[in-house]
Coordinates of C-alpha atoms and ligand atoms in Angstrom, one line a residue:
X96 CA 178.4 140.6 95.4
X97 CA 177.7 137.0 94.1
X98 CA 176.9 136.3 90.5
X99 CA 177.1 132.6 89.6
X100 CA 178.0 131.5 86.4
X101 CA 175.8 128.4 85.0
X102 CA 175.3 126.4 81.9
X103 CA 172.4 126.9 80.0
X104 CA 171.7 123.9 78.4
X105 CA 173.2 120.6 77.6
X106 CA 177.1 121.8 79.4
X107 CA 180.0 122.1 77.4
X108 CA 178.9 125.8 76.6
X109 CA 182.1 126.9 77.5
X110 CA 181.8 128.1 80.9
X111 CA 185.3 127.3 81.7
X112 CA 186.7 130.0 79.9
X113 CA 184.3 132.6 80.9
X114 CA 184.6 131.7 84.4
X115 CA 188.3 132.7 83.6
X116 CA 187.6 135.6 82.2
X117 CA 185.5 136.8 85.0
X118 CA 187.6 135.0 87.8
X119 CA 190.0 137.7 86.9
X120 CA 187.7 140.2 89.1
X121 CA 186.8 137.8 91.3
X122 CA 187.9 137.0 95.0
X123 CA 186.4 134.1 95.5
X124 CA 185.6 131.2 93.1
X125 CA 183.1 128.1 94.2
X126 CA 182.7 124.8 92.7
X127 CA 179.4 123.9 93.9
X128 CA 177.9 120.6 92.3
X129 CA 179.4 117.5 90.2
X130 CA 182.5 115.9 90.5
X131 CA 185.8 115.3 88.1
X132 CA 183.0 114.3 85.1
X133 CA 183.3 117.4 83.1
X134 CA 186.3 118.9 81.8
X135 CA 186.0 123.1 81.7
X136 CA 188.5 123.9 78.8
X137 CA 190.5 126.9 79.9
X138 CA 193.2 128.7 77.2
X139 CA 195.8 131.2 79.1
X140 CA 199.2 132.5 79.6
X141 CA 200.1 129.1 81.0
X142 CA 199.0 127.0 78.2
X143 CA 195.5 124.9 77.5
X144 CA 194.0 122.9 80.8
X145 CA 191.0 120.7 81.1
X146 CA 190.4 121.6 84.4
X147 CA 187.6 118.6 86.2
X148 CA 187.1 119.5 89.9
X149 CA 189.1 122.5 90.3
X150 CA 187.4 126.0 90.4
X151 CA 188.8 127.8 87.0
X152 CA 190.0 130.7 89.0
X153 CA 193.5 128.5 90.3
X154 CA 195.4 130.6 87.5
X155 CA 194.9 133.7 89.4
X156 CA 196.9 134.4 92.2
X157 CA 194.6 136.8 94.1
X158 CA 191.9 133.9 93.7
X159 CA 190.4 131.6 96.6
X160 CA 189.6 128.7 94.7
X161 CA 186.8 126.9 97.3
X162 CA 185.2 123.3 96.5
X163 CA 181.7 123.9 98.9
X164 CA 179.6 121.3 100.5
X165 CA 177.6 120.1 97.3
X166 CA 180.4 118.6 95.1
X167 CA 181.5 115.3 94.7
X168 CA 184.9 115.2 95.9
X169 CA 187.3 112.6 94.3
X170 CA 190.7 113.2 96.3
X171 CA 192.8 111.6 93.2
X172 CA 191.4 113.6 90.8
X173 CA 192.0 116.6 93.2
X174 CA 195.6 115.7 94.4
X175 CA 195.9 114.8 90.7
X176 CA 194.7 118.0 88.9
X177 CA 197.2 120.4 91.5
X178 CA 200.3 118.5 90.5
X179 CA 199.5 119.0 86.8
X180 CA 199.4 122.9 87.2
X181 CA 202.7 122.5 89.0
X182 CA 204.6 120.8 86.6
X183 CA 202.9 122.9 84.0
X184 CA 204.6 126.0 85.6
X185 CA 201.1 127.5 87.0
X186 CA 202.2 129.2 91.2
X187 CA 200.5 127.5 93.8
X188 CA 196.9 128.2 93.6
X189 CA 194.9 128.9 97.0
X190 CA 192.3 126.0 97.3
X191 CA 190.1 125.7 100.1
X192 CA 187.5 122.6 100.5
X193 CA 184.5 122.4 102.3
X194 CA 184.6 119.9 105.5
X195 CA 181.1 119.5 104.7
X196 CA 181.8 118.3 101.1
X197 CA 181.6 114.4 100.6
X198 CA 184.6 112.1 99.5
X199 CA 184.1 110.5 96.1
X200 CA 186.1 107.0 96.4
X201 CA 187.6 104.1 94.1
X202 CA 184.8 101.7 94.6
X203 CA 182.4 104.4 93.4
X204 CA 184.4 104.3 90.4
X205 CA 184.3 100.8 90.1
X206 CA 180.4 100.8 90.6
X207 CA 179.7 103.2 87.8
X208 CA 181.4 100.9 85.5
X209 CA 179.3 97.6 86.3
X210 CA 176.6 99.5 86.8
X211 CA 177.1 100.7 82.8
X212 CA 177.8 97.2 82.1
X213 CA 174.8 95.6 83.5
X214 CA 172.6 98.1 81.3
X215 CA 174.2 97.3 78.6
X216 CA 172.4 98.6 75.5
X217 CA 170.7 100.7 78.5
X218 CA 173.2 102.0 79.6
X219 CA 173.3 106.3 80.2
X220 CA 176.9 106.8 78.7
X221 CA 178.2 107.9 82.2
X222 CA 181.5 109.4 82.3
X223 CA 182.5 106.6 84.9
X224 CA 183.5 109.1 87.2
X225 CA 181.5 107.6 90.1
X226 CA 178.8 110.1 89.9
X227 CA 175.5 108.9 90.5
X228 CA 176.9 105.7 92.9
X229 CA 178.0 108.5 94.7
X230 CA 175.3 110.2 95.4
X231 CA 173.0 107.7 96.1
X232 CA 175.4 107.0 98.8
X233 CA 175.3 110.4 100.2
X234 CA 171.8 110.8 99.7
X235 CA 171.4 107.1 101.8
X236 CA 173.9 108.7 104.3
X237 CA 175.9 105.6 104.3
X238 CA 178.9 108.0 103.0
X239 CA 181.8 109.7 104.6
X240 CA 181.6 113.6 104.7
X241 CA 185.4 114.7 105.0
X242 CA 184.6 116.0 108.7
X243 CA 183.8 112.4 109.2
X244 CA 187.6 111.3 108.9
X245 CA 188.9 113.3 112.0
X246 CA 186.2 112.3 114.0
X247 CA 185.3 109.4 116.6
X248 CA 183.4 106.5 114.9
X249 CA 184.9 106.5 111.8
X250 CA 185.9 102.4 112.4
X251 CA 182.4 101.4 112.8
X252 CA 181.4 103.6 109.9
X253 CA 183.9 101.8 107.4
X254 CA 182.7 98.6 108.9
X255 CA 179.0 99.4 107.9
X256 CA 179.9 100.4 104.3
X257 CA 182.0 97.6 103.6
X258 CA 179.2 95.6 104.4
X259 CA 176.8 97.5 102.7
X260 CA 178.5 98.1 99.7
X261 CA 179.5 93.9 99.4
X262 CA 176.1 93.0 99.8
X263 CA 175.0 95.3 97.1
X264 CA 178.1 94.0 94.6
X265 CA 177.2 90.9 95.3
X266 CA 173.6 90.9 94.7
X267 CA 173.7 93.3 91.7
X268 CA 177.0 91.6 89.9
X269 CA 177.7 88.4 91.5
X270 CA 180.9 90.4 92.9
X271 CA 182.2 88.6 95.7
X272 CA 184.4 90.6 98.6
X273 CA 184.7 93.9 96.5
X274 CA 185.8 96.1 99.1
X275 CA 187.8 95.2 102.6
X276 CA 187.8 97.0 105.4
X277 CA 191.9 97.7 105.6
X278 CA 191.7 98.6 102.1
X279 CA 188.9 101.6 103.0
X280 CA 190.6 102.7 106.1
X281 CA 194.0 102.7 104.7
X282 CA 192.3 104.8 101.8
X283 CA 190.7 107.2 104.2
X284 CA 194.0 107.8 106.4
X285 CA 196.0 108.5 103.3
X286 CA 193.7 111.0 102.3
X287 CA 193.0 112.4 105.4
X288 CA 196.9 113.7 106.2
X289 CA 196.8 114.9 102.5
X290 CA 193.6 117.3 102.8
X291 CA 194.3 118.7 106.2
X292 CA 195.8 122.1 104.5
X293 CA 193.0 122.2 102.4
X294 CA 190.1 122.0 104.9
X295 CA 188.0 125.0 105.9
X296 CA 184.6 125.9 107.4
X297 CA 183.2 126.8 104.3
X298 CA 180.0 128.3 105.2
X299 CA 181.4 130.7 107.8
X300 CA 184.2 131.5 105.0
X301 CA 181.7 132.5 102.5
X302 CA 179.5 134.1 104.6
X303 CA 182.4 136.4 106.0
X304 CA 183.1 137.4 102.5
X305 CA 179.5 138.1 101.5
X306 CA 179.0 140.2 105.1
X307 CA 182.8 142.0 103.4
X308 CA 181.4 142.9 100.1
X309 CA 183.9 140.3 98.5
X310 CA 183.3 139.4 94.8
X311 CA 181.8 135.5 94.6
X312 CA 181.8 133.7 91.4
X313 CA 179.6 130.5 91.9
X314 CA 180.9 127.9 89.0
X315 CA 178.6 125.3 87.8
X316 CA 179.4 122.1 86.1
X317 CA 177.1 120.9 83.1
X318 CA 174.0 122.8 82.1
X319 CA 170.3 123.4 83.1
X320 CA 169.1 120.2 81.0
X321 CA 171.5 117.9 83.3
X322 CA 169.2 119.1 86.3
X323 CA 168.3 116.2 88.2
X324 CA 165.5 117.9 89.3
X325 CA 164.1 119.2 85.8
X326 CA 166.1 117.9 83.1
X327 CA 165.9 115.5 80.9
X328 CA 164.9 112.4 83.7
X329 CA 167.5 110.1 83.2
X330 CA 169.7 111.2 81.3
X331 CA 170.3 113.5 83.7
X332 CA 173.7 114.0 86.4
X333 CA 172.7 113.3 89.9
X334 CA 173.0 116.9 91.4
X335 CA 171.9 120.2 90.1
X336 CA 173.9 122.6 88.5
X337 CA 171.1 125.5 88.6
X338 CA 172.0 128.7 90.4
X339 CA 169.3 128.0 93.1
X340 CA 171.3 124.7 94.2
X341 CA 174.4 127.4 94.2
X342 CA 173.4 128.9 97.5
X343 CA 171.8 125.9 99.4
X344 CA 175.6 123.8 98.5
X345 CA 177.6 126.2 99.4
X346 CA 175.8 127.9 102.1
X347 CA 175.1 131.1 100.9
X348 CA 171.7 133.5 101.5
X349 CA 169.7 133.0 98.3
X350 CA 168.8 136.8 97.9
X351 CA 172.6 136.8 98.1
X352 CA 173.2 135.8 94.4
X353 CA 172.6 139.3 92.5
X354 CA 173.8 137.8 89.0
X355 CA 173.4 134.6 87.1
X356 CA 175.0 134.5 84.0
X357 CA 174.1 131.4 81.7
X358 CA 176.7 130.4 79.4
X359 CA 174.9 129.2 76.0
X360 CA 176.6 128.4 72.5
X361 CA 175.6 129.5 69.3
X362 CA 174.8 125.5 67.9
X363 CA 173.8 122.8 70.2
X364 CA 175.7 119.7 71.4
X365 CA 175.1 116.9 74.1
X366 CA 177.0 113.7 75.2
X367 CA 176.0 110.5 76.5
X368 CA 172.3 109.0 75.9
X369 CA 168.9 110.2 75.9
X370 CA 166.5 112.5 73.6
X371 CA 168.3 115.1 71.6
X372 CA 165.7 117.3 69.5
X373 CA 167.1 117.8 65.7
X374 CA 170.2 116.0 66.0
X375 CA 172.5 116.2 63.0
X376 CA 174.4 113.2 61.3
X377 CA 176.5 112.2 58.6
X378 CA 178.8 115.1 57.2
X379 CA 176.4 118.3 58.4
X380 CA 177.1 116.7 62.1
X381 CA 181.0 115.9 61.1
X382 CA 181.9 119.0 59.7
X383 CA 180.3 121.6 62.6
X384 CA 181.9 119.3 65.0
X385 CA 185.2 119.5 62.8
X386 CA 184.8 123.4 63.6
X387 CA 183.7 123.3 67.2
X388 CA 185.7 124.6 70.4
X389 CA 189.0 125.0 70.3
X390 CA 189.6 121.3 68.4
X391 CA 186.6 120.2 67.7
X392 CA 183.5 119.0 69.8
X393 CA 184.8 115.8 71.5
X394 CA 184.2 115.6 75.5
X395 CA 186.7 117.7 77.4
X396 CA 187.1 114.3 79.8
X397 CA 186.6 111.0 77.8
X398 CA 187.1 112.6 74.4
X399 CA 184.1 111.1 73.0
X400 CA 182.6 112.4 69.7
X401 CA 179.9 115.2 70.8
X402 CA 176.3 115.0 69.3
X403 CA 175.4 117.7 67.2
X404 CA 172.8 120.1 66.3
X405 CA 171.7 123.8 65.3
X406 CA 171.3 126.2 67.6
X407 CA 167.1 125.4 70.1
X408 CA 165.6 127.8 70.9
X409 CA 163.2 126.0 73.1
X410 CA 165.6 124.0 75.3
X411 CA 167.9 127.3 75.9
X412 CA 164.8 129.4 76.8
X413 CA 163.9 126.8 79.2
X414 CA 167.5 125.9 80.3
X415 CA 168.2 129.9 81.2
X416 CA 164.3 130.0 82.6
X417 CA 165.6 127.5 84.9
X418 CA 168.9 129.3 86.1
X419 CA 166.8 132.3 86.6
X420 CA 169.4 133.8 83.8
X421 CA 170.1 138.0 84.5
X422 CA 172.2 137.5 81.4
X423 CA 173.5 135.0 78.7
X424 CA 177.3 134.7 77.2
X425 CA 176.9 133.6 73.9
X426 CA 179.5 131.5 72.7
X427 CA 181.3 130.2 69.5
X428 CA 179.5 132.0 67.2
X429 CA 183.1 131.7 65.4
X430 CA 182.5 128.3 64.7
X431 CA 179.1 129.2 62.2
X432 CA 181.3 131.6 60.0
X433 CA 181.3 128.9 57.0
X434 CA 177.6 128.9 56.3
X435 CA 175.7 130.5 53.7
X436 CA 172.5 130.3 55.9
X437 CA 172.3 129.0 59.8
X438 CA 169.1 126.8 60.6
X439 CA 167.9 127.7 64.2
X440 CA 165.1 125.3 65.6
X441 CA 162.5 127.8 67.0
X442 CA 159.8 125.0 67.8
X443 CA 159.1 121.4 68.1
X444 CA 156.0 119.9 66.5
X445 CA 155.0 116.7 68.2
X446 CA 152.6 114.3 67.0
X447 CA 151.5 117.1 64.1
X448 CA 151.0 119.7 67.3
X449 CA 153.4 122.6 67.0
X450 CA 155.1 124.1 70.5
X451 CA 157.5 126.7 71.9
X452 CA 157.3 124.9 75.2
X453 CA 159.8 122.1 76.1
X454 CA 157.7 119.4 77.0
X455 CA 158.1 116.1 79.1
X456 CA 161.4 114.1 78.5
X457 CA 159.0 111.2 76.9
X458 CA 157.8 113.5 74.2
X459 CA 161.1 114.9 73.1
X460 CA 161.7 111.4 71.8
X461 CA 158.9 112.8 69.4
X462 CA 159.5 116.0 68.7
X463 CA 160.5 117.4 65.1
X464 CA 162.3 120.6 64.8
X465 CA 160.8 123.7 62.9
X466 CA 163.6 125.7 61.7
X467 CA 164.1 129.3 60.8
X468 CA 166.6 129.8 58.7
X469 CA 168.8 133.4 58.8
X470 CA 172.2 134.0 56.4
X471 CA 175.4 133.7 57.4
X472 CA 178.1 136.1 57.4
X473 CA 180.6 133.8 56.0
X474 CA 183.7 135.3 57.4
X475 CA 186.4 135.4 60.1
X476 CA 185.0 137.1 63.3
X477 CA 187.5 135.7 65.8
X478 CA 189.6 138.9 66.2
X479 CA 186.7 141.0 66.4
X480 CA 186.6 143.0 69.8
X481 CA 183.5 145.5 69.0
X482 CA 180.1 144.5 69.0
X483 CA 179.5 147.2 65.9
X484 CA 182.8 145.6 64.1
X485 CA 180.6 142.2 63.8
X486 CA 178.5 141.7 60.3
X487 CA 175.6 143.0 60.2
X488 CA 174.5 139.0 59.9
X489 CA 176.2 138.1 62.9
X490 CA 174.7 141.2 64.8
X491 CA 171.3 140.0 63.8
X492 CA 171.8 136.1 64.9
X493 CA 172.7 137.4 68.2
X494 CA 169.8 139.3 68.2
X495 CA 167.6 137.1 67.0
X496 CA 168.6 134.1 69.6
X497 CA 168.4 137.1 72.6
X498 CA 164.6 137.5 71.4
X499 CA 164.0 134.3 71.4
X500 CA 165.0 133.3 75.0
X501 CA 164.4 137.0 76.4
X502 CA 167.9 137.0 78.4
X503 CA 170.3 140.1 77.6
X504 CA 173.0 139.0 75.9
X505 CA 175.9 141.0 77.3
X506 CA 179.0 138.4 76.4
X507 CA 180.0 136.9 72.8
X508 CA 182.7 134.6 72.6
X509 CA 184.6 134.6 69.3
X510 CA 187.3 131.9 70.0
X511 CA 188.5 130.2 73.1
X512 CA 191.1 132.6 74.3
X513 CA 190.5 134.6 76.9
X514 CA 190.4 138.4 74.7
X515 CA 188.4 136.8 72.3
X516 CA 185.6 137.8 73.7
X517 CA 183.1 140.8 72.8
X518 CA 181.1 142.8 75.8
X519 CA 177.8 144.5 74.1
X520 CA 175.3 146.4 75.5
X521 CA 171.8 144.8 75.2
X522 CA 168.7 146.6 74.4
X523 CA 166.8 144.4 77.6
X524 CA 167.6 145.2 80.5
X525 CA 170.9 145.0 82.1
X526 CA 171.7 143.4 85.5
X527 CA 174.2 143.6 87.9
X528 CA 177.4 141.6 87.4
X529 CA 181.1 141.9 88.9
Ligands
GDP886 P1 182.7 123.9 79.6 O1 182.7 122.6 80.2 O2 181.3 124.6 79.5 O3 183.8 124.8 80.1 O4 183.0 123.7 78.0 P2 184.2 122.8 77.4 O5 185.5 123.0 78.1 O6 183.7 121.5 77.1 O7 184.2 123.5 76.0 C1 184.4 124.4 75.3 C2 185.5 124.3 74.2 O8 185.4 125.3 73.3 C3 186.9 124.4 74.7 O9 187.8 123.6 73.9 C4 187.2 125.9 74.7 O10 188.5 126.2 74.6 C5 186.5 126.2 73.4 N1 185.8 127.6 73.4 C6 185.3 128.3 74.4 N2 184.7 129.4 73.9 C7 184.9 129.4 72.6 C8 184.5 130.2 71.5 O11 183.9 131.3 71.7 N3 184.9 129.8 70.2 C9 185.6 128.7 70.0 N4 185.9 128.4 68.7 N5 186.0 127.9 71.0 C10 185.6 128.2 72.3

């Protein structure tokens, strides 16, 4: 049984600490897209974590945490994040990465940042992870899939992409000798003894467990709107976190994936640059972000303040049209208990024409939300544990947002712990799920 798990619009929905939830059931859980540029809060027995490029499912021991073929892989984050749970008392998780999967390095790093620099007011407000240099690399096959370090060739290969990459530093920033060829094989070596424990055939792993019946949780990293394919072109990441890239990046049947649950929140938010229908400012914006998450809605890795707005209707019935949604987990509907009445935008009108439809990125730049407004329940919901225990306003939200993007919600989150969290039996349909 696969189900992936998926965010359903802008990321930060808080997937990391459903993933957790459901990780407890799960033998297997894949990473399957992005690199260390998102942070998936999780809250446990252990503590708090930000986890960036490990699967959420390292804090259970009966877990095989696998990094597939599609993800960017960063070996210092990775080496990084698994001495962190160490000293922070968590036992040895089992990690397995994909010899397919691609190695993220420095000078990717390094390339993000001019890159930002050189746009200047332009600039996408990349996480300077190393993202997008990274996949244009891959994508130009000039870059070295870990398989590549134990093989013959890999000299010449670090020959050619010194001298690609100085050419390109030099004729995009006037950078003279940015990378040396010691320097890259030296990196490569170290990294190469390091990862040799980790290293599996991923494809034949998976597809062993699927042919076994074994329970697959497929995690992705941002949400539907990031999609590089049909998000918001580009302020977009450079892979796709939809559930359909799931099974082609870590080599699993498509008809394979029974269940996709879309994580959505019960407001919106959004980092970096680009459109962002009905954004909020002054104190409206400053005080729901005051209440967000855990601590507030700053980004889980460069802590930046997160944009702000009520909850869209149109971009989360797209986002979860795009995952092909079974089922949506709702979360931090907590975080609205302070208002008298909740706006929720159930339109756009651009250019005086009203629309349900999310249109092309250019028009979102002039698109105007219609709002309807429903009442609040102005109370503390986060210990609730039954769907009939909510108020009778908090049932109806939740009912009214499932209507709206015609997914069953079957999952509310009422705070970031992992038993606050409400299961509920939707009137539409329900699907398969571990
Ligand atoms: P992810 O990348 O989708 O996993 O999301 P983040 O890690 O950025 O964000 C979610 C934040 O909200 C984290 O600080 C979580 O601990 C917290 N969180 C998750 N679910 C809930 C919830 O239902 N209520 C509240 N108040 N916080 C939550």
């Amino acid at each position: 049984m696969v189900q992936a798990i998926t965010g359903g619009c802008y990321g930060d929905e808080g997937k990391g600490k459903i993933t957790d939830l459901l990780a407890s059931k799960a033998d297997y859980v894949v990473r399957f897209q992005g690199g260390a540029n998102a942070g998936h809060t999780v809250i446990n027995k252990y503590g708090k974590f930000v986890l960036h490029l490990l699967p959420s499912g390292v804090f259970h021991d009966h877990t095989v945490n696998l990094l597939a073929s599609g993800i960017a892989f960063d070996a210092d984050a990775f080496f990084s994040e698994l001495t962190m749970l160490k000293e922070r008392g968590v036992p040895t998780p089992k990690v397995l990465v994909s010899s397919h999967a691609q190695l993220l390095l420095p000078i990717h790093k390094r390339q993000d940042r001019l890159e930002e620099e050189r746009l200047g007011k332009d600039a996408f407000g990349s996480t300077l992870s190393g993202i997008a240099p990274f996949y244009a690399d891959k994508y130009a096959k000039r870059n070295f899939r870990i398989e590549e370090l134990y093989a013959d060739g890999l000299k010449e290969k670090i020959v050619r992409f010194c001298e690609d990459k100085n050419t390109f530093f030099h004729a995009f920033y006037g950078v003279e000798h940015a990378i040396t060829v010691p320097e890259v094989s030296e990196y490569l070596l170290s990294v190469r003894e390091r990862l040799r424990p980790f290293l599996c055939d991923a494809v034949s792993v998976l597809q062993e467990a699927v042919k076994n019946g074994k329970r697959i949780l497929l995690e992705g990293q941002l949400g539907s709107l990031r999609d590089i394919e049909h998000g918001v072109y580009p302020y977009v990441t450079s892979s796709s976190p939809l559930a359909g890239f799931a099974s082609a990046a870590a080599g699993i049947p498509p008809y394979e994936i029974r269940s996709i649950t879309s994580v959505v929140k019960a407001y919106s938010t959004c980092v970096g640059a680009g459109p962002f229908v009905g954004e909020l400012f002054g104190e409206e914006a400053d005080e729901l972000r005051k209440r967000g998450g855990d601590s507030g809605e700053f980004g889980a890795t460069t802590g930046r303040p997160r944009r702000m707005a009520w909850f869209d209707c149109v971009a989360a019935r797209y986002g979860c049209m795009l995952q092909g949604a079974t089922e949506v987990a709702l979360t931090m509907l907590d975080v609205l208990g302070y208002l008298e009445r909740i706006p929720v935008c159930i339109g756009y009108t651009i250019d005086g024409q009203l629309t349900e439809h999310f249109p092309e990125t250019h028009l979102l730049y002039r698109a105007e939300p219609v709002y309807y407004h429903l009442n609040g329940w102005k109370c503390d919901i986060s210990r609730i544990t039954k769907y009939e225990d909510l108020p009778e306003e908090a049932r109806h939200y939740v009912a009214f947002i499932e209507k709206q993007i015609g997914v069953p919600i079957n999952m509310i989150s009422v705070g970031p712990e992992r038993n606050q969290i409400i299961f509920r039996t939707s009137p539409l349909a329900n699907k398969e799920r571990l």
